[in-house]
Coordinates of C-alpha atoms and ligand atoms in Angstrom, one line a residue:
X1 CA -132.4 47.9 153.5
X2 CA -133.1 51.0 151.5
X3 CA -130.1 52.9 150.0
X4 CA -129.4 55.7 147.6
X5 CA -126.5 56.9 145.4
X6 CA -123.9 58.5 147.8
X7 CA -123.9 62.2 147.4
X8 CA -121.9 63.3 144.4
X9 CA -120.4 66.2 146.4
X10 CA -118.7 66.6 149.7
X11 CA -119.0 69.2 152.5
X12 CA -116.7 72.2 152.5
X13 CA -118.5 74.4 154.9
X14 CA -120.9 73.6 157.8
X15 CA -123.8 75.4 159.4
X16 CA -124.1 74.4 163.1
X17 CA -127.5 73.4 164.3
X18 CA -128.9 74.1 167.8
X19 CA -130.2 71.1 169.7
X20 CA -133.1 72.0 172.0
X21 CA -135.1 70.2 174.7
X22 CA -138.7 69.2 174.5
X23 CA -139.6 71.9 177.1
X24 CA -137.9 74.6 175.0
X25 CA -139.8 73.4 171.9
X26 CA -143.2 73.3 173.7
X27 CA -142.6 76.9 174.8
X28 CA -141.5 78.0 171.3
X29 CA -144.5 76.5 169.4
X30 CA -146.9 78.0 172.0
X31 CA -145.2 81.4 171.5
X32 CA -145.6 80.9 167.7
X33 CA -149.4 80.5 168.2
X34 CA -149.0 76.9 167.0
X35 CA -148.1 78.0 163.5
X36 CA -144.9 76.4 162.3
X37 CA -144.1 79.4 160.1
X38 CA -144.0 81.4 163.3
X39 CA -141.0 79.5 164.8
X40 CA -137.5 80.9 164.9
X41 CA -135.2 78.8 162.8
X42 CA -132.9 78.6 165.8
X43 CA -135.6 76.6 167.6
X44 CA -135.6 74.0 164.7
X45 CA -133.2 71.1 164.5
X46 CA -134.1 69.6 161.1
X47 CA -136.0 72.1 158.9
X48 CA -138.2 70.3 156.4
X49 CA -140.7 73.1 156.1
X50 CA -139.8 73.6 152.4
X51 CA -137.3 72.7 149.8
X52 CA -137.7 76.2 148.5
X53 CA -134.6 78.4 148.7
X54 CA -133.2 76.2 151.5
X55 CA -130.7 74.1 149.5
X56 CA -126.9 74.5 149.5
X57 CA -125.2 76.3 146.7
X58 CA -122.0 74.8 145.2
X59 CA -118.5 76.3 145.3
X60 CA -119.0 77.2 141.6
X61 CA -122.2 79.1 142.4
X62 CA -120.5 81.1 145.2
X63 CA -117.6 81.8 142.9
X64 CA -119.9 83.0 140.1
X65 CA -121.5 85.5 142.5
X66 CA -118.2 87.3 142.7
X67 CA -118.6 88.0 139.0
X68 CA -122.0 89.5 139.5
X69 CA -122.6 92.7 137.5
X70 CA -124.8 95.1 139.5
X71 CA -125.5 97.5 136.7
X72 CA -129.1 98.7 136.9
X73 CA -129.6 98.1 133.1
X74 CA -128.0 95.6 130.7
X75 CA -126.0 93.7 133.3
X76 CA -123.6 91.0 132.1
X77 CA -125.2 88.7 134.7
X78 CA -128.5 89.1 133.0
X79 CA -127.1 88.1 129.6
X80 CA -125.3 85.1 131.1
X81 CA -128.7 83.9 132.5
X82 CA -130.5 84.5 129.2
X83 CA -127.9 82.4 127.4
X84 CA -128.4 79.5 129.9
X85 CA -132.2 79.8 129.5
X86 CA -131.8 79.7 125.7
X87 CA -129.7 76.6 126.0
X88 CA -132.1 74.8 128.3
X89 CA -135.5 75.8 126.9
X90 CA -135.0 77.1 123.4
X91 CA -137.7 79.8 123.7
X92 CA -137.8 83.4 122.6
X93 CA -138.5 85.4 125.8
X94 CA -137.4 85.1 129.4
X95 CA -137.9 87.5 132.3
X96 CA -136.2 87.1 135.7
X97 CA -138.3 87.9 138.7
X98 CA -137.7 87.6 142.4
X99 CA -139.5 84.2 142.9
X100 CA -142.2 82.0 141.6
X101 CA -145.2 83.9 142.9
X102 CA -143.8 87.1 141.3
X103 CA -143.8 85.2 137.9
X104 CA -147.5 84.3 138.6
X105 CA -148.2 87.9 139.5
X106 CA -146.8 89.5 136.3
X107 CA -148.2 86.8 133.9
X108 CA -151.6 85.6 135.2
X109 CA -153.6 88.9 135.0
X110 CA -153.0 88.8 131.2
X111 CA -154.3 85.3 130.9
X112 CA -157.1 85.1 133.4
X113 CA -160.0 87.6 133.4
X114 CA -162.6 88.1 136.0
X115 CA -165.1 85.2 136.0
X116 CA -162.7 82.8 134.1
X117 CA -161.3 79.6 135.4
X118 CA -157.8 78.2 135.3
X119 CA -157.6 74.4 135.0
X120 CA -154.5 72.5 136.3
X121 CA -153.5 69.0 137.3
X122 CA -153.2 70.8 140.7
X123 CA -152.5 74.4 141.4
X124 CA -150.0 75.1 144.1
X125 CA -151.4 77.4 146.8
X126 CA -149.7 80.7 145.6
X127 CA -150.9 79.8 142.1
X128 CA -154.4 79.5 143.3
X129 CA -153.9 82.7 145.2
X130 CA -152.8 84.6 142.0
X131 CA -155.6 83.1 140.0
X132 CA -158.1 84.3 142.6
X133 CA -156.4 87.7 142.8
X134 CA -156.8 88.0 139.0
X135 CA -160.5 87.5 139.5
X136 CA -160.6 83.9 138.4
X137 CA -161.2 80.5 139.9
X138 CA -158.7 77.6 140.1
X139 CA -160.0 74.1 139.2
X140 CA -157.9 70.9 139.6
X141 CA -158.1 67.9 137.4
X142 CA -155.4 65.4 138.5
X143 CA -155.7 61.7 137.8
X144 CA -157.6 59.7 140.4
X145 CA -154.5 57.6 141.1
X146 CA -153.0 60.7 142.8
X147 CA -155.5 60.2 145.6
X148 CA -154.7 56.5 146.0
X149 CA -151.7 56.9 148.1
X150 CA -150.5 53.3 148.5
X151 CA -150.9 52.0 145.0
X152 CA -148.0 52.3 142.6
X153 CA -148.4 54.5 139.6
X154 CA -145.4 55.9 137.8
X155 CA -147.0 59.3 137.0
X156 CA -149.4 60.3 139.8
X157 CA -149.1 64.0 138.8
X158 CA -150.7 63.5 135.4
X159 CA -153.6 65.6 134.3
X160 CA -156.9 63.7 134.0
X161 CA -157.3 64.6 130.3
X162 CA -160.8 63.3 129.9
X163 CA -161.9 65.3 132.9
X164 CA -160.0 68.3 131.4
X165 CA -162.1 68.1 128.2
X166 CA -165.3 67.7 130.3
X167 CA -164.4 70.8 132.3
X168 CA -163.7 72.9 129.2
X169 CA -167.0 71.8 127.7
X170 CA -168.8 72.4 130.9
X171 CA -167.4 76.0 131.5
X172 CA -167.3 76.8 127.8
X173 CA -164.0 77.5 126.0
X174 CA -164.2 81.2 126.4
X175 CA -164.4 80.9 130.2
X176 CA -161.2 78.9 130.5
X177 CA -158.3 81.5 130.7
X178 CA -155.4 79.0 130.9
X179 CA -154.4 75.4 131.5
X180 CA -151.5 75.0 133.9
X181 CA -149.4 71.9 134.2
X182 CA -147.5 71.8 137.5
X183 CA -144.3 69.7 137.1
X184 CA -143.7 67.9 139.4
X185 CA -147.2 68.2 140.9
X186 CA -146.4 69.5 144.4
X187 CA -149.8 69.4 145.9
X188 CA -150.3 65.7 144.9
X189 CA -147.1 64.8 146.7
X190 CA -144.3 66.0 144.4
X191 CA -145.5 63.4 141.8
X192 CA -144.3 63.5 138.2
X193 CA -146.1 64.1 135.0
X194 CA -145.3 62.0 131.9
X195 CA -144.2 63.4 128.6
X196 CA -147.1 61.7 127.0
X197 CA -149.5 63.4 129.4
X198 CA -147.9 66.8 128.8
X199 CA -148.2 66.3 125.0
X200 CA -151.8 65.2 125.3
X201 CA -152.7 68.2 127.5
X202 CA -151.0 70.6 125.1
X203 CA -152.9 69.0 122.2
X204 CA -156.2 69.7 124.0
X205 CA -155.2 73.2 124.9
X206 CA -154.3 73.9 121.2
X207 CA -157.5 72.3 120.0
X208 CA -159.5 74.7 122.1
X209 CA -157.2 77.7 121.6
X210 CA -156.4 78.0 125.4
X211 CA -152.9 79.1 126.5
X212 CA -150.9 76.2 128.0
X213 CA -148.7 77.2 130.9
X214 CA -146.1 75.1 132.8
X215 CA -145.5 75.7 136.4
X216 CA -141.9 74.7 136.2
X217 CA -140.7 74.8 139.8
X218 CA -139.4 71.2 139.7
X219 CA -138.9 70.7 136.0
X220 CA -135.5 68.9 136.4
X221 CA -136.9 66.3 138.9
X222 CA -139.8 65.7 136.6
X223 CA -137.4 65.1 133.7
X224 CA -135.4 62.6 135.9
X225 CA -138.6 60.7 136.6
X226 CA -139.5 60.6 132.9
X227 CA -136.1 59.2 132.2
X228 CA -136.5 56.6 134.8
X229 CA -140.1 55.6 134.3
X230 CA -141.4 56.5 130.8
X231 CA -141.0 54.0 127.9
X232 CA -138.3 55.0 125.4
X233 CA -136.7 57.7 127.6
X234 CA -134.1 55.8 129.6
X235 CA -131.2 56.5 127.2
X236 CA -131.9 60.2 126.7
X237 CA -129.9 63.0 128.4
X238 CA -131.9 65.0 131.0
X239 CA -131.4 68.1 128.9
X240 CA -133.2 66.6 125.9
X241 CA -136.1 65.6 128.1
X242 CA -136.3 69.1 129.6
X243 CA -136.6 70.5 126.1
X244 CA -139.5 68.1 125.4
X245 CA -141.3 69.1 128.5
X246 CA -141.3 72.7 127.4
X247 CA -141.8 72.0 123.7
X248 CA -145.5 72.4 123.4
X249 CA -146.2 75.0 126.0
X250 CA -146.9 78.7 125.5
X251 CA -145.5 80.1 128.7
X252 CA -143.9 79.0 132.0
X253 CA -143.6 80.4 135.5
X254 CA -140.7 79.1 137.5
X255 CA -139.8 79.4 141.2
X256 CA -136.0 79.0 140.7
X257 CA -135.7 78.3 144.5
X258 CA -136.2 74.6 143.9
X259 CA -134.5 73.0 140.8
X260 CA -132.7 76.3 140.0
X261 CA -130.6 75.6 143.2
X262 CA -130.6 79.2 144.4
X263 CA -131.9 80.8 147.6
X264 CA -133.9 83.4 145.7
X265 CA -135.1 83.8 142.1
X266 CA -137.7 83.1 139.6
X267 CA -138.4 83.2 135.8
X268 CA -141.2 83.8 133.4
X269 CA -140.8 82.2 130.0
X270 CA -142.8 83.0 126.9
X271 CA -142.3 80.9 123.8
X272 CA -143.0 83.4 121.1
X273 CA -146.0 85.7 121.9
X274 CA -144.3 89.1 122.0
X275 CA -147.5 90.9 122.9
X276 CA -147.9 88.7 126.0
X277 CA -144.2 89.2 126.9
X278 CA -144.6 93.0 126.6
X279 CA -147.7 92.8 128.9
X280 CA -145.9 90.7 131.5
X281 CA -142.9 93.1 131.4
X282 CA -145.3 96.1 131.9
X283 CA -145.9 94.6 135.4
X284 CA -142.3 93.7 136.0
X285 CA -141.1 97.3 136.0
X286 CA -143.5 98.6 138.7
X287 CA -143.5 95.5 140.9
X288 CA -140.1 93.8 140.4
X289 CA -137.7 96.5 139.0
X290 CA -136.1 97.1 135.7
X291 CA -136.3 94.2 133.2
X292 CA -132.6 93.2 133.3
X293 CA -132.6 92.4 137.0
X294 CA -136.3 91.7 137.8
X295 CA -136.1 92.0 141.6
X296 CA -132.7 90.2 141.9
X297 CA -129.1 91.3 142.4
X298 CA -126.7 90.7 139.5
X299 CA -124.9 88.1 141.7
X300 CA -128.3 86.2 142.1
X301 CA -128.7 86.1 138.3
X302 CA -125.2 84.5 138.0
X303 CA -125.9 82.0 140.8
X304 CA -129.0 81.0 139.0
X305 CA -127.3 80.7 135.6
X306 CA -124.9 78.1 137.2
X307 CA -127.7 76.5 139.3
X308 CA -129.9 75.8 136.4
X309 CA -127.1 73.8 134.8
X310 CA -126.1 71.9 138.0
X311 CA -129.8 71.2 138.6
X312 CA -130.1 69.0 135.5
X313 CA -127.0 67.0 136.4
X314 CA -128.1 63.4 136.4
X315 CA -126.0 62.2 139.3
X316 CA -127.2 65.0 141.4
X317 CA -130.8 64.2 140.6
X318 CA -130.3 60.5 141.2
X319 CA -128.9 61.2 144.6
X320 CA -131.4 63.8 145.6
X321 CA -134.5 61.8 144.5
X322 CA -132.8 58.8 146.1
X323 CA -132.8 60.6 149.5
X324 CA -136.6 61.2 149.2
X325 CA -137.1 57.6 148.2
X326 CA -134.9 56.4 151.1
X327 CA -137.0 58.3 153.7
X328 CA -140.3 57.0 152.3
X329 CA -138.9 53.5 152.4
X330 CA -137.6 53.8 155.9
X331 CA -141.0 55.2 157.0
X332 CA -142.8 52.3 155.3
X333 CA -140.6 49.8 157.0
X334 CA -141.5 51.4 160.4
X335 CA -145.2 51.3 159.6
X336 CA -145.7 55.1 159.0
X337 CA -148.1 55.5 156.0
X338 CA -146.9 57.9 153.3
X339 CA -147.5 58.6 149.6
X340 CA -146.0 55.8 147.5
X341 CA -144.0 55.9 145.4
X342 CA -142.3 58.9 146.9
X343 CA -142.3 62.1 144.8
X344 CA -139.3 64.3 144.1
X345 CA -138.8 66.9 146.8
X346 CA -140.7 65.7 149.8
X347 CA -142.2 62.8 151.7
X348 CA -146.0 63.2 152.2
X349 CA -147.1 61.4 155.3
X350 CA -150.8 60.4 155.5
X351 CA -152.0 62.3 158.5
X352 CA -155.6 61.3 158.0
X353 CA -154.6 57.6 158.5
X354 CA -152.4 58.4 161.5
X355 CA -155.0 60.7 163.2
X356 CA -158.4 59.3 162.0
X357 CA -160.1 60.9 165.1
X358 CA -159.0 64.5 164.0
X359 CA -161.6 65.8 161.5
X360 CA -160.4 67.9 158.5
X361 CA -161.5 71.2 160.1
X362 CA -159.2 70.5 163.0
X363 CA -156.3 70.1 160.5
X364 CA -154.8 66.6 160.9
X365 CA -151.8 67.4 158.7
X366 CA -150.9 70.5 160.7
X367 CA -151.5 68.7 164.0
X368 CA -149.1 65.9 163.2
X369 CA -146.4 68.4 162.3
X370 CA -146.8 70.2 165.6
X371 CA -146.5 66.9 167.5
X372 CA -143.3 66.0 165.6
X373 CA -141.8 69.4 166.2
X374 CA -142.4 69.1 169.9
X375 CA -141.1 65.6 170.0
X376 CA -138.0 66.0 167.8
X377 CA -137.4 69.5 166.6
X378 CA -138.3 68.6 163.1
X379 CA -140.3 71.1 161.1
X380 CA -142.7 70.0 158.4
X381 CA -145.9 71.6 157.1
X382 CA -149.5 70.9 156.3
X383 CA -150.5 70.1 152.7
X384 CA -154.2 69.4 153.4
X385 CA -157.2 71.4 154.6
X386 CA -155.1 73.9 156.6
X387 CA -153.6 75.4 153.5
X388 CA -157.0 75.8 151.8
X389 CA -158.4 79.3 152.4
X390 CA -162.1 79.5 153.3
X391 CA -164.5 80.0 150.4
X392 CA -164.5 83.7 149.7
X393 CA -168.3 83.7 149.3
X394 CA -169.5 81.5 152.1
X395 CA -166.5 81.6 154.5
X396 CA -166.7 77.8 154.7
X397 CA -163.6 75.7 155.3
X398 CA -163.1 73.5 152.2
X399 CA -162.0 69.9 152.9
X400 CA -158.8 68.8 151.1
X401 CA -159.0 65.5 149.3
X402 CA -155.8 64.4 151.0
X403 CA -154.6 65.3 154.5
X404 CA -150.8 65.3 154.3
X405 CA -147.9 66.3 156.5
X406 CA -145.2 67.3 154.2
X407 CA -141.5 66.8 155.0
X408 CA -139.3 68.4 152.3
X409 CA -135.8 67.6 151.6
X410 CA -133.6 70.7 151.0
X411 CA -131.2 70.0 148.2
X412 CA -127.6 69.0 149.1
X413 CA -128.2 69.9 152.8
X414 CA -129.0 66.9 155.1
X415 CA -127.4 63.5 155.5
X416 CA -128.7 59.9 155.8
X417 CA -128.4 60.1 159.6
X418 CA -130.7 63.1 159.6
X419 CA -133.2 61.2 157.5
X420 CA -133.0 58.2 159.9
X421 CA -133.8 60.5 162.8
X422 CA -136.8 61.9 161.0
X423 CA -138.1 58.3 160.3
X424 CA -137.8 57.1 163.9
X425 CA -139.2 60.3 165.4
X426 CA -142.3 60.0 163.2
X427 CA -142.7 56.4 164.3
X428 CA -142.6 57.5 167.9
X429 CA -145.2 60.3 167.4
X430 CA -147.4 57.8 165.6
X431 CA -147.3 55.4 168.5
X432 CA -148.7 58.0 170.8
X433 CA -151.1 59.8 168.5
X434 CA -154.4 59.3 170.3
X435 CA -154.0 62.3 172.6
X436 CA -153.7 64.7 169.6
X437 CA -157.0 66.6 169.3
X438 CA -156.4 69.1 166.5
X439 CA -156.5 72.9 166.3
X440 CA -158.9 75.7 165.7
X441 CA -157.9 79.0 164.0
X442 CA -158.3 82.1 166.0
X443 CA -156.8 84.7 163.6
X444 CA -156.4 84.6 159.8
X445 CA -156.0 86.6 156.6
X446 CA -158.3 86.1 153.6
X447 CA -155.7 84.9 151.1
X448 CA -152.8 82.5 151.9
X449 CA -153.8 82.4 155.5
X450 CA -151.7 79.5 156.6
X451 CA -148.5 81.5 156.6
X452 CA -149.7 83.8 159.4
X453 CA -152.8 82.2 161.0
X454 CA -152.8 81.9 164.8
X455 CA -154.2 78.6 166.3
X456 CA -155.2 77.1 169.5
X457 CA -155.2 73.4 170.4
X458 CA -158.4 71.6 171.3
X459 CA -157.9 70.1 174.7
Ligands
LIG1 N1 -145.4 76.7 142.1 C1 -145.0 75.6 142.8 C2 -145.3 74.2 142.2 C3 -144.5 75.7 144.1 O1 -144.2 74.6 144.7 C4 -144.2 77.0 144.6 C5 -143.6 77.2 145.9 C6 -144.5 78.1 143.8 C7 -145.1 77.9 142.6 C8 -144.3 79.5 144.3 O2 -142.9 79.8 144.2 O3 -142.3 80.2 146.6 O4 -140.8 80.9 144.7 O5 -143.0 82.1 145.1 N2 -143.5 76.3 146.7 C9 -142.8 76.3 148.0 C10 -143.1 75.1 148.7 C11 -143.1 77.5 148.8 O6 -142.7 75.0 149.9 O7 -143.6 74.1 148.1 P1 -142.2 80.8 145.2

């Protein structure tokens, strides 16, 4: 029987959930045009849409918010956050922004020029969006093991460094604007990247003179996996491993809504390039606000300063990653195929294997999520072809290499009983999956369409 470290916290306040009937849920999803982002949260029982900004803050974080300094310029909260960043990363420049995509927005246009490419282990969808908006193209180079979902590999998020060199040689060094390492690699299933791989990638970036950027949304989880799985790392404090992750990079973007344990926030970090920092700041002022608040309230900056420290607490990480592992093991016991080993923040269920009769352009990952919502009130989301925007030139629907339904685990939020309910509900949906026919899109935007697209089921 799977188990995990009992939560190193207890519940002091609860948020009641509404339990709905299947009829209510069928009506709700129809009204949402079969887009899970269109549902009212009151119609959702267990919300696993994302781990982003959905975790619970600690009593210390709430207390710190009372000390928030709302000064427009030079707020104490800003300086408290800067001190914590210094302690964690040891870099020269940091800029708060309102979330991860804002960090991409203010940084990427200075690294990517029209016609250039960005190469990553895997770009997250907003990252691809901002590369595209800057006039560039996002190219992925994750190790092939990432696509082999049932074979154990400790670091399935690693960059395929041989392929990276091939790609740089193929495009030409001057056409590669940046190399992005996403830790953990969300789109490959929240899979970690090893320190050795980060170092090797940094060495290649340095050799070719290409800026090396870390997408640091889940840096603390990645550090925990390094501690657990990489040779020579098991006795080191998480904080030391975090420093090593950032040691050889030039810049980072961070959605602090994950490992920063806050509901809203983000950061840009720049190791030492003052010119780049000034350029990024020049976009912060018009888009995010003055530099010492960057789109956040003073109290948000304080909550983040505390959250960043709580987020690298080893007991917390052991318990949190234990929850994810527990759910993956329960699903495996029940015969529901999912990415193994489980990643950090989510369980990625293999929708292609469960719905082999639903082709990629009818969105199997999305279809499975809709069925599970109707059955049990659980909300997950597609990480497959549905989240890939059509090719801007041809309008064609790209086919994802993997068709996943993703079920995220918000931090410090749900209990083992919730996870058991998710596992048995998925088993039930899987047993009756033949009648699922997939969806067609009837309305969509050009960029990041999956948030607002309207769909219709095939009958
Ligand atoms: N990078 C990664 C790896 C992410 O997972 C996300 C967001 C972002 C950047 C953008 O950050 O949302 O703060 O603007 N991921 C969320 C998710 C939305 O559900 O995986 P943001």
